[in-house]
Amino acid sequence: MKNVICTEAAPAAIGPYSQAIETAGTVYISGQLPIDPATGEFPSGDIRKQTRASLENIRAILSRAGLDFGNVVKTTVLLQDIGDFGAMNEVYGEYFTEPYPARAAFAVAALPKGARVEIEVVAEK
């Protein structure tokens, strides 16, 4: 059985998908752009601010599911520019502690709405 997880504390989906789905004790959070849920806008173009905004959206969804970053087992980070990896990684490291989740990071040609970063996570209850 699939349960939809949704919160107004994170931006609404901008397409035919859910913020997150829980099934069999696993929560799959869709890629989160750095959208401020109150304004619908990105923070400045700074990768650190955008990474923080994406992770705060993830925090809100995790919280709605009764979880936190300690429950995250896998992340995927999409970057518009791989040159932003170091700065993104600095902010990312503020949100996770050992044992760190598994992670993949990719440079992509473009992200929705011109974002510089998008992050998705998988968490276990």
Tab-separated table of C-alpha atoms in Angstrom:
chain	number	residue	atom	x	y	z
A	1	MET	CA	0.000	0.000	0.000
A	2	LYS	CA	1.263	3.489	-0.866
A	3	ASN	CA	0.643	6.468	1.405
A	4	VAL	CA	1.055	10.008	0.107
A	5	ILE	CA	3.019	12.375	2.321
A	6	CYS	CA	2.323	16.047	1.740
A	7	THR	CA	2.982	19.238	3.669
A	8	GLU	CA	2.407	22.922	3.001
A	9	ALA	CA	5.775	23.560	4.685
A	10	ALA	CA	7.430	22.440	1.413
A	11	PRO	CA	6.614	23.542	-2.130
A	12	ALA	CA	3.735	21.811	-3.864
A	13	ALA	CA	4.594	19.438	-6.692
A	14	ILE	CA	4.916	21.247	-10.016
A	15	GLY	CA	3.741	18.248	-11.996
A	16	PRO	CA	1.923	14.924	-11.744
A	17	TYR	CA	3.892	13.545	-8.796
A	18	SER	CA	3.749	13.502	-4.979
A	19	GLN	CA	6.080	15.279	-2.575
A	20	ALA	CA	6.719	11.848	-1.068
A	21	ILE	CA	5.380	8.315	-0.985
A	22	GLU	CA	5.661	5.870	1.908
A	23	THR	CA	5.453	2.155	1.307
A	24	ALA	CA	6.595	-0.768	3.464
A	25	GLY	CA	8.394	1.531	5.915
A	26	THR	CA	10.371	3.383	3.257
A	27	VAL	CA	9.767	7.034	2.371
A	28	TYR	CA	10.703	8.223	-1.107
A	29	ILE	CA	10.939	12.009	-1.299
A	30	SER	CA	10.758	13.506	-4.768
A	31	GLY	CA	13.530	15.809	-5.906
A	32	GLN	CA	13.267	19.090	-4.052
A	33	LEU	CA	14.106	22.306	-5.815
A	34	PRO	CA	15.205	25.286	-3.714
A	35	ILE	CA	11.754	26.869	-3.790
A	36	ASP	CA	10.618	28.891	-0.793
A	37	PRO	CA	7.136	27.462	-0.091
A	38	ALA	CA	5.919	30.856	1.172
A	39	THR	CA	6.941	32.858	-1.906
A	40	GLY	CA	7.331	30.273	-4.654
A	41	GLU	CA	10.731	31.810	-5.433
A	42	PHE	CA	14.337	30.641	-5.241
A	43	PRO	CA	16.809	32.273	-2.893
A	44	SER	CA	19.534	34.186	-4.722
A	45	GLY	CA	21.555	32.278	-7.294
A	46	ASP	CA	24.109	31.311	-4.624
A	47	ILE	CA	24.516	27.501	-4.575
A	48	ARG	CA	24.876	27.458	-0.791
A	49	LYS	CA	21.543	29.208	-0.291
A	50	GLN	CA	19.865	27.025	-2.893
A	51	THR	CA	21.250	23.822	-1.339
A	52	ARG	CA	20.035	24.915	2.095
A	53	ALA	CA	16.578	25.698	0.696
A	54	SER	CA	16.314	22.260	-0.949
A	55	LEU	CA	17.398	20.551	2.273
A	56	GLU	CA	14.950	22.596	4.365
A	57	ASN	CA	12.146	21.451	2.048
A	58	ILE	CA	13.318	17.885	2.600
A	59	ARG	CA	13.384	18.491	6.363
A	60	ALA	CA	9.736	19.617	6.246
A	61	ILE	CA	8.662	16.494	4.350
A	62	LEU	CA	10.686	14.194	6.606
A	63	SER	CA	9.075	15.852	9.622
A	64	ARG	CA	5.605	15.322	8.177
A	65	ALA	CA	6.492	11.621	7.907
A	66	GLY	CA	7.712	11.586	11.528
A	67	LEU	CA	11.356	11.308	10.444
A	68	ASP	CA	14.534	13.370	10.360
A	69	PHE	CA	17.834	13.375	8.480
A	70	GLY	CA	19.065	10.471	10.608
A	71	ASN	CA	16.515	8.252	8.836
A	72	VAL	CA	17.876	9.043	5.366
A	73	VAL	CA	19.647	6.094	3.732
A	74	LYS	CA	20.198	7.398	0.166
A	75	THR	CA	20.343	10.762	-1.553
A	76	THR	CA	20.710	11.924	-5.122
A	77	VAL	CA	21.998	15.421	-5.835
A	78	LEU	CA	21.525	16.980	-9.250
A	79	LEU	CA	23.683	20.011	-10.021
A	80	GLN	CA	23.362	22.375	-12.939
A	81	ASP	CA	27.136	22.953	-12.674
A	82	ILE	CA	29.495	20.305	-11.242
A	83	GLY	CA	31.749	23.210	-10.272
A	84	ASP	CA	29.220	23.844	-7.468
A	85	PHE	CA	29.961	20.433	-5.913
A	86	GLY	CA	32.328	21.679	-3.198
A	87	ALA	CA	30.064	24.478	-1.996
A	88	MET	CA	26.995	22.219	-2.110
A	89	ASN	CA	28.894	19.573	-0.173
A	90	GLU	CA	29.775	22.042	2.607
A	91	VAL	CA	26.092	22.822	3.227
A	92	TYR	CA	25.036	19.195	2.720
A	93	GLY	CA	27.488	18.169	5.452
A	94	GLU	CA	25.662	20.399	7.952
A	95	TYR	CA	22.528	18.253	7.625
A	96	PHE	CA	23.917	14.726	7.892
A	97	THR	CA	25.976	12.903	10.512
A	98	GLU	CA	27.704	9.530	10.512
A	99	PRO	CA	26.813	7.026	9.360
A	100	TYR	CA	26.224	9.149	6.271
A	101	PRO	CA	23.634	8.053	3.733
A	102	ALA	CA	24.741	6.651	0.408
A	103	ARG	CA	24.808	9.365	-2.247
A	104	ALA	CA	25.097	9.971	-5.955
A	105	ALA	CA	25.756	13.407	-7.437
A	106	PHE	CA	25.400	14.301	-11.092
A	107	ALA	CA	25.812	17.330	-13.297
A	108	VAL	CA	22.824	17.793	-15.587
A	109	ALA	CA	22.227	20.049	-18.569
A	110	ALA	CA	19.414	21.942	-16.843
A	111	LEU	CA	17.009	21.748	-13.910
A	112	PRO	CA	13.371	22.854	-13.723
A	113	LYS	CA	12.792	26.591	-13.326
A	114	GLY	CA	16.516	27.273	-13.757
A	115	ALA	CA	17.478	25.851	-10.356
A	116	ARG	CA	21.134	25.156	-9.604
A	117	VAL	CA	20.395	22.115	-7.408
A	118	GLU	CA	17.742	19.457	-6.852
A	119	ILE	CA	17.964	16.811	-4.118
A	120	GLU	CA	15.933	13.644	-3.594
A	121	VAL	CA	16.137	11.259	-0.646
A	122	VAL	CA	15.062	7.814	0.490
A	123	ALA	CA	14.463	7.353	4.210
A	124	GLU	CA	13.643	4.347	6.398
A	125	LYS	CA	11.265	4.385	9.334
